[in-house]
CSV table of C-alpha atoms in Angstrom, one decimal:
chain,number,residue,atom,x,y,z
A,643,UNK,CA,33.8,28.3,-40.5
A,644,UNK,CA,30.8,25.6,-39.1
A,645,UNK,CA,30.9,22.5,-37.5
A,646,UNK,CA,28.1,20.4,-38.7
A,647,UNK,CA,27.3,17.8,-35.9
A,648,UNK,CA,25.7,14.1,-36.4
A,649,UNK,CA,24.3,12.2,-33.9
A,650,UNK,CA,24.8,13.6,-30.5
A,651,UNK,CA,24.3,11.5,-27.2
A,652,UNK,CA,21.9,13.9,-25.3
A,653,UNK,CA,19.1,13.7,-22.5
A,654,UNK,CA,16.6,13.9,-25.5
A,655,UNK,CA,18.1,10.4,-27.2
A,656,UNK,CA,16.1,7.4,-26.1
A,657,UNK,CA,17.1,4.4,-25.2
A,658,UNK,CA,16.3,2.8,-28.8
A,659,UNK,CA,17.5,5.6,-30.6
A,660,UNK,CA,21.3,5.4,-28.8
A,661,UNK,CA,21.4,2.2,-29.7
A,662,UNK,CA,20.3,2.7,-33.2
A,663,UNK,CA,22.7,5.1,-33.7
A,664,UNK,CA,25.8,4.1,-32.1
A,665,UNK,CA,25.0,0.5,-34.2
A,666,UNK,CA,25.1,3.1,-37.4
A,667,UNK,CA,27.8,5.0,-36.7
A,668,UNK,CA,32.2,3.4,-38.0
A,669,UNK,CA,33.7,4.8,-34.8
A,670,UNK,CA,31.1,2.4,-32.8
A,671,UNK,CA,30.2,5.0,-30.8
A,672,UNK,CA,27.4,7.9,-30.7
A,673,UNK,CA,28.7,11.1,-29.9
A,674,UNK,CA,28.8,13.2,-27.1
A,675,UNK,CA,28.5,17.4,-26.4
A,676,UNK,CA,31.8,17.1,-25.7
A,677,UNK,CA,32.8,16.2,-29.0
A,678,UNK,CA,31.3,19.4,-30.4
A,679,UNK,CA,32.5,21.2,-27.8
A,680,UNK,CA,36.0,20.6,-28.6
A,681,UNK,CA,35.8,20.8,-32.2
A,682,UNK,CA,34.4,24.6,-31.9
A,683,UNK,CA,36.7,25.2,-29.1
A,684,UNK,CA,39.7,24.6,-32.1
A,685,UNK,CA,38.0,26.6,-34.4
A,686,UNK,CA,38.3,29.5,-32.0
A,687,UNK,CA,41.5,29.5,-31.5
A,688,UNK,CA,44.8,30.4,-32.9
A,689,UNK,CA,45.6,27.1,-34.1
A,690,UNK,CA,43.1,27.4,-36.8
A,691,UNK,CA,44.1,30.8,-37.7
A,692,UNK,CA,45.0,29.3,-41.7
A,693,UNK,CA,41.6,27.6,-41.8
A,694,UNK,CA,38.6,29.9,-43.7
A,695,UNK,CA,35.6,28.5,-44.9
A,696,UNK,CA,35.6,25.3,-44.0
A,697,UNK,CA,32.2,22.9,-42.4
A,698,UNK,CA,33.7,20.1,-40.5
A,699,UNK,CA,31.6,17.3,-39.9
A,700,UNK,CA,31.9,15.7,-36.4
A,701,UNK,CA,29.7,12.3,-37.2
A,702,UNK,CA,32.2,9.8,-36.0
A,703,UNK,CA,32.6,8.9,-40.1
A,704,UNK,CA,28.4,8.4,-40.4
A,705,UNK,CA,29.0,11.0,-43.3
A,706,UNK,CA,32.1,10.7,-45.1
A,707,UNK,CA,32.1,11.6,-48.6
């Protein structure tokens, strides 16, 4: 499994390019560590014991396809 991250709220966004992305982004909000955190967290454990092969994409719906 992967988890295929978007844009991430970090010390290395600037100013501009928050706002630029949070402005792009349907949940109307840029995301945070946290976010990935969480998702890789689930990954890991035994609730996603069924789930092989799989990239999920933690973009706040940037890519949805």
């Amino acid at each position: 499994n992967a988890v295929a991250p978007g844009g991430i709220d970090t010390a290395m966004t600037s100013a501009p390019e928050h706002d630029q992305l949070k402005a792009s982004i349907p949940l109307g909000r840029s995301g945070q560590p946290e976010d990935v955190a969480n998702c890789a967290l689930f990954l890991a454990s035994d609730d996603a014991r069924h789930i092989t092969g799989e990239t999920i994409d933690v973009n706040g719906g940037l890519y949805m396809d």
